[in-house]
PDB file of C-alpha atoms in Angstrom:
ATOM      1  CA  ILE A 271     -38.945  18.720  23.482  1.00 73.00           C
ATOM      2  CA  SER A 272     -39.140  21.244  20.480  1.00 82.00           C
ATOM      3  CA  VAL A 273     -36.939  21.122  17.568  1.00 82.00           C
ATOM      4  CA  TYR A 274     -36.100  23.984  15.721  1.00 80.00           C
ATOM      5  CA  ARG A 275     -34.632  24.687  12.304  1.00 83.00           C
ATOM      6  CA  VAL A 276     -33.213  27.949  11.608  1.00 81.00           C
ATOM      7  CA  GLN A 277     -31.057  30.003   8.834  1.00 84.00           C
ATOM      8  CA  ALA A 278     -28.498  32.363   9.146  1.00 83.00           C
ATOM      9  CA  ASP A 279     -29.820  35.773   9.420  1.00 75.00           C
ATOM     10  CA  ASN A 280     -28.320  37.586   6.454  1.00 75.00           C
ATOM     11  CA  ASN A 281     -30.158  41.326   7.596  1.00 74.00           C
ATOM     12  CA  ASN A 282     -28.887  41.198  10.663  1.00 71.00           C
ATOM     13  CA  ASN A 283     -32.216  41.659  12.563  1.00 72.00           C
ATOM     14  CA  SER A 284     -31.084  39.384  15.136  1.00 70.00           C
ATOM     15  CA  PRO A 285     -28.572  39.725  17.854  1.00 72.00           C
ATOM     16  CA  GLN A 286     -27.434  36.383  17.008  1.00 69.00           C
ATOM     17  CA  GLY A 287     -26.997  36.023  13.633  1.00 75.00           C
ATOM     18  CA  VAL A 288     -29.716  33.557  13.216  1.00 78.00           C
ATOM     19  CA  GLN A 289     -33.324  33.105  12.260  1.00 79.00           C
ATOM     20  CA  ILE A 290     -36.289  30.191  13.198  1.00 80.00           C
ATOM     21  CA  VAL A 291     -38.054  29.317  10.222  1.00 78.00           C
ATOM     22  CA  GLY A 292     -39.513  26.020  11.605  1.00 84.00           C
ATOM     23  CA  GLN A 293     -40.493  24.346  14.457  1.00 83.00           C
ATOM     24  CA  THR A 294     -41.409  20.626  15.491  1.00 82.00           C
ATOM     25  CA  ASP A 295     -42.345  19.778  18.946  1.00 80.00           C
ATOM     26  CA  TYR A 296     -42.212  16.672  20.311  1.00 79.00           C
ATOM     27  CA  TRP A 297     -44.100  14.498  23.484  1.00 75.00           C
ATOM     28  CA  ASP A 298     -41.978  12.163  25.653  1.00 77.00           C
ATOM     29  CA  SER A 299     -45.280   9.927  25.792  1.00 78.00           C
ATOM     30  CA  ILE A 300     -45.771   9.149  22.367  1.00 78.00           C
ATOM     31  CA  ASN A 301     -42.735  10.399  20.080  1.00 82.00           C
ATOM     32  CA  LEU A 302     -40.091   8.976  22.254  1.00 79.00           C
ATOM     33  CA  GLN A 303     -38.414   6.113  20.173  1.00 77.00           C
ATOM     34  CA  GLU A 304     -36.121   3.222  21.675  1.00 78.00           C
ATOM     35  CA  GLY A 305     -32.982   4.346  22.153  1.00 73.00           C
ATOM     36  CA  GLY A 306     -33.991   7.642  22.978  1.00 73.00           C
ATOM     37  CA  ASP A 307     -34.993   9.421  19.601  1.00 80.00           C
ATOM     38  CA  TYR A 308     -37.775  11.422  18.683  1.00 80.00           C
ATOM     39  CA  ALA A 309     -39.991  10.487  15.484  1.00 84.00           C
ATOM     40  CA  PRO A 310     -43.383  11.893  14.128  1.00 80.00           C
ATOM     41  CA  VAL A 311     -46.484  10.045  15.128  1.00 80.00           C
ATOM     42  CA  ASP A 312     -49.995   9.863  13.436  1.00 82.00           C
ATOM     43  CA  LYS A 313     -52.022  12.678  15.009  1.00 76.00           C
ATOM     44  CA  GLY A 314     -54.365  10.510  16.356  1.00 82.00           C
ATOM     45  CA  LEU A 315     -52.345   8.919  18.740  1.00 77.00           C
ATOM     46  CA  ALA A 316     -51.210  12.594  20.493  1.00 72.00           C
ATOM     47  CA  ILE A 317     -55.413  13.360  20.558  1.00 77.00           C
ATOM     48  CA  GLN A 318     -55.985  10.340  22.001  1.00 77.00           C
ATOM     49  CA  ASP A 319     -53.370  10.866  24.493  1.00 72.00           C
ATOM     50  CA  PHE A 320     -54.203  14.380  25.493  1.00 70.00           C
ATOM     51  CA  LEU A 321     -57.962  12.864  25.932  1.00 70.00           C
ATOM     52  CA  ASN A 322     -56.966  10.200  27.993  1.00 67.00           C
ATOM     53  CA  GLN A 323     -55.162  12.796  30.503  1.00 64.00           C
ATOM     54  CA  LEU A 324     -58.622  14.496  31.060  1.00 62.00           C
ATOM     55  CA  LYS A 325     -60.692  10.893  31.853  1.00 65.00           C
ATOM     56  CA  PRO A 326     -61.840  11.263  35.284  1.00 64.00           C
ATOM     57  CA  GLY A 327     -60.793   8.676  37.897  1.00 60.00           C
ATOM     58  CA  GLY A 328     -63.839   7.035  39.370  1.00 59.00           C
ATOM     59  CA  PHE A 329     -64.048   6.913  43.065  1.00 56.00           C
ATOM     60  CA  GLN A 330     -60.571   7.174  44.674  1.00 61.00           C
ATOM     61  CA  ALA A 331     -59.188   5.493  47.781  1.00 65.00           C
ATOM     62  CA  THR A 332     -58.976   8.213  50.626  1.00 75.00           C
ATOM     63  CA  PRO A 333     -55.125   9.581  50.701  1.00 72.00           C
ATOM     64  CA  ALA A 334     -53.638   9.039  53.780  1.00 75.00           C
ATOM     65  CA  ALA A 335     -51.777  12.821  53.999  1.00 87.00           C
ATOM     66  CA  PRO A 336     -50.968  15.557  51.854  1.00 92.00           C
ATOM     67  CA  GLU A 337     -48.620  14.701  49.192  1.00 94.00           C
ATOM     68  CA  ILE A 338     -45.115  16.333  48.694  1.00 95.00           C
ATOM     69  CA  PRO A 339     -44.984  18.417  45.909  1.00 96.00           C
ATOM     70  CA  TYR A 340     -42.631  17.431  42.892  1.00 96.00           C
ATOM     71  CA  GLN A 341     -41.364  18.865  39.447  1.00 96.00           C
ATOM     72  CA  LEU A 342     -42.855  16.760  36.760  1.00 95.00           C
ATOM     73  CA  LEU A 343     -39.374  16.520  34.151  1.00 94.00           C
ATOM     74  CA  ARG A 344     -40.491  13.786  31.987  1.00 92.00           C
ATOM     75  CA  ARG A 345     -43.892  12.244  31.667  1.00 92.00           C
ATOM     76  CA  GLY A 346     -42.842   9.312  29.220  1.00 92.00           C
ATOM     77  CA  ASN A 347     -44.669   6.018  27.609  1.00 92.00           C
ATOM     78  CA  GLY A 348     -45.801   4.503  31.212  1.00 93.00           C
ATOM     79  CA  TYR A 349     -43.858   6.476  33.501  1.00 96.00           C
ATOM     80  CA  GLU A 350     -42.889   9.872  34.829  1.00 96.00           C
ATOM     81  CA  ILE A 351     -39.356  11.369  35.805  1.00 96.00           C
ATOM     82  CA  ARG A 352     -39.936  14.052  38.977  1.00 96.00           C
ATOM     83  CA  ARG A 353     -37.546  15.917  40.885  1.00 96.00           C
ATOM     84  CA  TYR A 354     -38.622  15.504  44.795  1.00 97.00           C
ATOM     85  CA  PRO A 355     -37.279  18.884  47.382  1.00 97.00           C
ATOM     86  CA  SER A 356     -35.248  17.898  50.249  1.00 97.00           C
ATOM     87  CA  THR A 357     -36.997  16.412  52.713  1.00 98.00           C
ATOM     88  CA  CYS A 358     -36.727  15.517  56.692  1.00 97.00           C
ATOM     89  CA  VAL A 359     -37.791  11.804  57.235  1.00 98.00           C
ATOM     90  CA  VAL A 360     -39.112   9.514  59.848  1.00 97.00           C
ATOM     91  CA  THR A 361     -37.743   5.343  59.070  1.00 96.00           C
ATOM     92  CA  MET A 362     -38.317   2.560  60.647  1.00 96.00           C
ATOM     93  CA  PRO A 363     -38.103  -1.079  60.385  1.00 95.00           C
ATOM     94  CA  TYR A 364     -42.103  -3.133  59.555  1.00 93.00           C
ATOM     95  CA  GLY A 365     -42.794  -6.932  59.643  1.00 90.00           C
ATOM     96  CA  ARG A 366     -46.493  -5.922  57.554  1.00 89.00           C
ATOM     97  CA  ARG A 367     -47.604  -2.355  56.433  1.00 89.00           C
ATOM     98  CA  ASP A 368     -50.104  -2.406  58.372  1.00 90.00           C
ATOM     99  CA  GLU A 369     -48.273  -2.509  61.588  1.00 92.00           C
ATOM    100  CA  GLY A 370     -45.685   0.217  60.198  1.00 93.00           C
ATOM    101  CA  PHE A 371     -48.559   2.377  59.083  1.00 92.00           C
ATOM    102  CA  GLY A 372     -49.896   1.932  62.835  1.00 93.00           C
ATOM    103  CA  SER A 373     -46.670   2.127  64.428  1.00 95.00           C
ATOM    104  CA  LEU A 374     -45.467   5.592  62.523  1.00 96.00           C
ATOM    105  CA  GLY A 375     -49.140   7.223  63.095  1.00 94.00           C
ATOM    106  CA  ALA A 376     -48.676   6.653  66.700  1.00 95.00           C
ATOM    107  CA  PHE A 377     -45.427   8.053  66.411  1.00 96.00           C
ATOM    108  CA  THR A 378     -45.815  11.275  64.590  1.00 96.00           C
ATOM    109  CA  GLN A 379     -49.008  12.057  65.935  1.00 94.00           C
ATOM    110  CA  GLY A 380     -49.510  15.718  66.283  1.00 93.00           C
ATOM    111  CA  MET A 381     -46.497  16.168  63.723  1.00 95.00           C
ATOM    112  CA  ASN A 382     -48.625  16.459  60.240  1.00 95.00           C
ATOM    113  CA  PRO A 383     -46.883  13.869  58.486  1.00 96.00           C
ATOM    114  CA  LEU A 384     -46.788  14.171  54.448  1.00 97.00           C
ATOM    115  CA  GLY A 385     -47.426  11.318  51.725  1.00 94.00           C
ATOM    116  CA  PRO A 386     -46.768   9.227  50.002  1.00 96.00           C
ATOM    117  CA  ALA A 387     -45.423   6.525  52.592  1.00 96.00           C
ATOM    118  CA  ILE A 388     -42.413   4.783  50.741  1.00 96.00           C
ATOM    119  CA  MET A 389     -41.296   1.628  51.532  1.00 95.00           C
ATOM    120  CA  GLU A 390     -38.082  -0.454  50.795  1.00 93.00           C
ATOM    121  CA  VAL A 391     -37.827  -4.116  50.849  1.00 89.00           C
ATOM    122  CA  ARG A 392     -34.581  -4.612  50.885  1.00 75.00           C
ATOM    123  CA  ASP A 393     -34.117  -8.493  51.388  1.00 62.00           C
ATOM    124  CA  GLN A 394     -37.539 -10.106  51.168  1.00 58.00           C
ATOM    125  CA  GLN A 395     -36.764 -13.565  53.037  1.00 60.00           C
ATOM    126  CA  ALA A 396     -34.483 -11.454  55.139  1.00 57.00           C
ATOM    127  CA  GLY A 397     -37.849  -9.675  56.575  1.00 60.00           C
ATOM    128  CA  ASP A 398     -35.659  -6.791  55.966  1.00 82.00           C
ATOM    129  CA  LYS A 399     -38.284  -3.982  54.877  1.00 91.00           C
ATOM    130  CA  VAL A 400     -37.867  -0.088  55.881  1.00 95.00           C
ATOM    131  CA  MET A 401     -41.051   2.702  55.540  1.00 95.00           C
ATOM    132  CA  THR A 402     -40.571   5.605  55.860  1.00 97.00           C
ATOM    133  CA  TRP A 403     -42.551   8.934  56.196  1.00 97.00           C
ATOM    134  CA  PRO A 404     -41.558  12.358  55.383  1.00 97.00           C
ATOM    135  CA  LEU A 405     -42.000  14.840  57.995  1.00 97.00           C
ATOM    136  CA  THR A 406     -41.119  18.156  56.025  1.00 97.00           C
ATOM    137  CA  PHE A 407     -40.135  19.420  52.790  1.00 97.00           C
ATOM    138  CA  ALA A 408     -37.896  22.462  51.738  1.00 97.00           C
ATOM    139  CA  ALA A 409     -39.726  25.105  49.959  1.00 94.00           C
ATOM    140  CA  PRO A 410     -38.706  26.821  46.620  1.00 92.00           C
ATOM    141  CA  GLY A 411     -35.391  28.567  47.138  1.00 92.00           C
ATOM    142  CA  GLU A 412     -34.610  26.366  50.191  1.00 94.00           C
ATOM    143  CA  SER A 413     -31.485  24.160  50.236  1.00 91.00           C
ATOM    144  CA  SER A 414     -32.617  21.956  52.686  1.00 95.00           C
ATOM    145  CA  ALA A 415     -36.066  20.561  54.433  1.00 96.00           C
ATOM    146  CA  ARG A 416     -36.368  22.021  58.125  1.00 95.00           C
ATOM    147  CA  PHE A 417     -35.170  19.063  60.372  1.00 96.00           C
ATOM    148  CA  VAL A 418     -37.842  18.247  62.451  1.00 95.00           C
ATOM    149  CA  THR A 419     -36.383  17.970  66.044  1.00 95.00           C
ATOM    150  CA  GLU A 420     -38.663  17.168  68.638  1.00 94.00           C
ATOM    151  CA  ALA A 421     -39.183  13.648  66.013  1.00 94.00           C
ATOM    152  CA  SER A 422     -35.625  12.997  66.688  1.00 94.00           C
ATOM    153  CA  GLN A 423     -35.947  13.917  70.144  1.00 95.00           C
ATOM    154  CA  LYS A 424     -38.740  11.966  71.040  1.00 94.00           C
ATOM    155  CA  SER A 425     -36.892   8.716  69.116  1.00 92.00           C
ATOM    156  CA  LYS A 426     -34.095   9.175  71.279  1.00 92.00           C
ATOM    157  CA  ASP A 427     -36.094  10.207  74.754  1.00 93.00           C
ATOM    158  CA  PHE A 428     -38.515   6.667  74.427  1.00 93.00           C
ATOM    159  CA  ALA A 429     -37.467   3.140  74.529  1.00 92.00           C
ATOM    160  CA  GLN A 430     -40.447   2.108  72.574  1.00 92.00           C
ATOM    161  CA  TRP A 431     -39.782   4.455  69.345  1.00 95.00           C
ATOM    162  CA  SER A 432     -36.216   3.598  69.577  1.00 94.00           C
ATOM    163  CA  GLU A 433     -36.214   2.227  66.123  1.00 94.00           C
ATOM    164  CA  CYS A 434     -37.597   4.802  64.984  1.00 96.00           C
ATOM    165  CA  GLU A 435     -34.877   6.865  63.026  1.00 96.00           C
ATOM    166  CA  VAL A 436     -35.048  11.058  61.895  1.00 97.00           C
ATOM    167  CA  VAL A 437     -32.887  11.964  59.053  1.00 97.00           C
ATOM    168  CA  SER A 438     -32.563  14.741  56.402  1.00 97.00           C
ATOM    169  CA  ARG A 439     -32.329  13.433  52.861  1.00 96.00           C
ATOM    170  CA  PRO A 440     -31.379  15.280  49.735  1.00 96.00           C
ATOM    171  CA  GLU A 441     -33.353  16.742  46.499  1.00 95.00           C
ATOM    172  CA  GLN A 442     -34.124  13.501  43.965  1.00 94.00           C
ATOM    173  CA  VAL A 443     -34.737  12.447  40.980  1.00 95.00           C
ATOM    174  CA  ILE A 444     -36.999   9.589  41.062  1.00 96.00           C
ATOM    175  CA  ALA A 445     -38.624   7.578  38.071  1.00 96.00           C
ATOM    176  CA  VAL A 446     -41.987   6.369  38.320  1.00 97.00           C
ATOM    177  CA  ARG A 447     -44.784   3.794  37.397  1.00 97.00           C
ATOM    178  CA  GLU A 448     -48.135   3.435  38.835  1.00 95.00           C
ATOM    179  CA  PHE A 449     -50.079   0.606  39.553  1.00 93.00           C
ATOM    180  CA  ALA A 450     -53.807   0.352  41.228  1.00 87.00           C
ATOM    181  CA  ASP A 451     -53.930  -2.631  42.485  1.00 84.00           C
ATOM    182  CA  ALA A 452     -52.892  -3.276  45.815  1.00 82.00           C
ATOM    183  CA  SER A 453     -49.395  -3.257  46.943  1.00 83.00           C
ATOM    184  CA  MET A 454     -48.845  -7.106  47.263  1.00 85.00           C
ATOM    185  CA  GLU A 455     -45.570  -8.066  46.222  1.00 86.00           C
ATOM    186  CA  PRO A 456     -46.187  -9.575  42.987  1.00 88.00           C
ATOM    187  CA  VAL A 457     -47.998  -6.714  42.181  1.00 92.00           C
ATOM    188  CA  VAL A 458     -45.082  -4.207  42.790  1.00 93.00           C
ATOM    189  CA  ARG A 459     -42.198  -6.100  41.306  1.00 92.00           C
ATOM    190  CA  ARG A 460     -43.766  -6.869  37.966  1.00 94.00           C
ATOM    191  CA  ALA A 461     -44.417  -2.719  38.270  1.00 96.00           C
ATOM    192  CA  ASP A 462     -40.751  -2.483  38.908  1.00 95.00           C
ATOM    193  CA  ARG A 463     -39.602  -4.816  36.301  1.00 94.00           C
ATOM    194  CA  GLU A 464     -42.062  -2.780  33.652  1.00 96.00           C
ATOM    195  CA  LEU A 465     -40.925   0.620  35.010  1.00 96.00           C
ATOM    196  CA  ARG A 466     -36.934  -0.715  34.153  1.00 94.00           C
ATOM    197  CA  GLN A 467     -38.093  -2.362  30.778  1.00 94.00           C
ATOM    198  CA  ALA A 468     -39.238   1.268  29.995  1.00 94.00           C
ATOM    199  CA  LEU A 469     -36.289   3.244  30.961  1.00 93.00           C
ATOM    200  CA  ILE A 470     -33.657   1.274  29.080  1.00 91.00           C
ATOM    201  CA  ARG A 471     -36.053   1.469  26.024  1.00 91.00           C
ATOM    202  CA  ASP A 472     -35.836   5.051  26.410  1.00 90.00           C
ATOM    203  CA  GLY A 473     -32.201   5.159  26.897  1.00 88.00           C
ATOM    204  CA  ILE A 474     -32.416   6.221  30.218  1.00 89.00           C
ATOM    205  CA  ARG A 475     -29.677   4.863  32.851  1.00 82.00           C
ATOM    206  CA  VAL A 476     -30.063   3.472  35.976  1.00 80.00           C
ATOM    207  CA  ASN A 477     -27.743   3.693  39.025  1.00 65.00           C
ATOM    208  CA  SER A 478     -25.974   0.996  39.490  1.00 55.00           C
ATOM    209  CA  SER A 479     -27.067   0.372  42.987  1.00 54.00           C
ATOM    210  CA  SER A 480     -30.572   0.262  41.493  1.00 52.00           C
ATOM    211  CA  SER A 481     -29.721  -2.207  38.538  1.00 44.00           C
ATOM    212  CA  SER A 482     -31.605  -4.900  39.856  1.00 48.00           C
ATOM    213  CA  SER A 483     -35.097  -5.640  41.228  1.00 49.00           C
ATOM    214  CA  THR A 484     -34.316  -9.231  42.606  1.00 54.00           C
ATOM    215  CA  ASP A 485     -33.253  -8.081  46.023  1.00 68.00           C
ATOM    216  CA  SER A 486     -34.630  -4.630  46.876  1.00 85.00           C
ATOM    217  CA  VAL A 487     -37.587  -2.678  45.246  1.00 92.00           C
ATOM    218  CA  LEU A 488     -38.982   0.779  46.077  1.00 95.00           C
ATOM    219  CA  PHE A 489     -42.677   1.476  46.223  1.00 96.00           C
ATOM    220  CA  ALA A 490     -44.501   4.307  47.290  1.00 96.00           C
ATOM    221  CA  GLN A 491     -47.962   4.095  48.528  1.00 93.00           C
ATOM    222  CA  TYR A 492     -50.615   7.031  48.713  1.00 92.00           C
ATOM    223  CA  ASP A 493     -54.061   6.039  50.212  1.00 88.00           C
ATOM    224  CA  ALA A 494     -55.133   5.061  53.844  1.00 78.00           C
ATOM    225  CA  ILE A 495     -53.882   1.375  54.407  1.00 75.00           C
ATOM    226  CA  PHE A 496     -57.890  -0.275  54.785  1.00 68.00           C
ATOM    227  CA  SER A 497     -59.512   2.648  52.455  1.00 69.00           C
ATOM    228  CA  MET A 498     -61.709   1.827  49.456  1.00 66.00           C
ATOM    229  CA  GLY A 499     -62.105   3.001  45.813  1.00 66.00           C
ATOM    230  CA  LYS A 500     -59.196   2.860  43.530  1.00 75.00           C
ATOM    231  CA  ARG A 501     -55.961   2.341  44.875  1.00 80.00           C
ATOM    232  CA  ARG A 502     -52.367   4.532  43.913  1.00 88.00           C
ATOM    233  CA  GLY A 503     -48.783   2.860  44.231  1.00 94.00           C
ATOM    234  CA  GLU A 504     -45.962   3.379  42.636  1.00 96.00           C
ATOM    235  CA  ALA A 505     -42.743   1.540  41.845  1.00 97.00           C
ATOM    236  CA  TRP A 506     -39.561   4.004  42.486  1.00 97.00           C
ATOM    237  CA  ILE A 507     -36.168   4.423  41.028  1.00 95.00           C
ATOM    238  CA  VAL A 508     -33.974   6.581  42.339  1.00 93.00           C
ATOM    239  CA  LEU A 509     -31.867   8.103  39.420  1.00 93.00           C
ATOM    240  CA  ASP A 510     -28.397   9.982  39.375  1.00 85.00           C
ATOM    241  CA  GLU A 511     -29.394  13.483  38.287  1.00 76.00           C
ATOM    242  CA  ASP A 512     -25.441  13.594  36.521  1.00 73.00           C
ATOM    243  CA  MET A 513     -26.441  10.807  34.202  1.00 67.00           C
ATOM    244  CA  HIS A 514     -29.076  13.162  32.711  1.00 67.00           C
ATOM    245  CA  CYS A 515     -29.716  16.324  31.481  1.00 64.00           C
ATOM    246  CA  TRP A 516     -33.226  17.377  31.905  1.00 62.00           C
TER     247      TRP A 516
END
């Protein structure tokens, strides 16, 4: 954010009647303090934060699909907040992620699905897990994504795809924490827990439906299931946009 110092414009040079006499810029990643206030920090921290953004990533795992575009609303310390456009997605329950990738890959053949793959573990003990693949997204200026009718019809016409559901989803604001390890349960739940702690630290409220990671966790995977190299996974928490002014 930028904080401006103003004073009354006694010379009537400004139609607003004020004159800007100073400006202080703050970065969410280093200046945001516990509780949501901003404070100055040593310039060395700012330089290091900037250099960290320029570091090469090394050998990266192969992306499974083109990524949905998003608007970055905040780059905080240990997390990002993004606005994703409306999407049309296909979802299905799964037991193992490799099987889920295989099934959705077969279902979406010829449909050019997008990334990331999004997994929601609602009840680990009961095996209640759902995988989601985006199919289309709303372009700038569009209120909703194109509904993929052929995918919806395919799930109705063939018994083998009866568990696949094609639905439209509205625009969402999502808090994200990245992790580079394989998406095993301890890794995902640790990232989810650390993300929640960072949001609380910075005064960001979480939906009541997303207030606990004990039973439910949401995470995204960008790389192909058996790819080599540095992986890219993310813990996700959906935020209520009405709770915050971005």
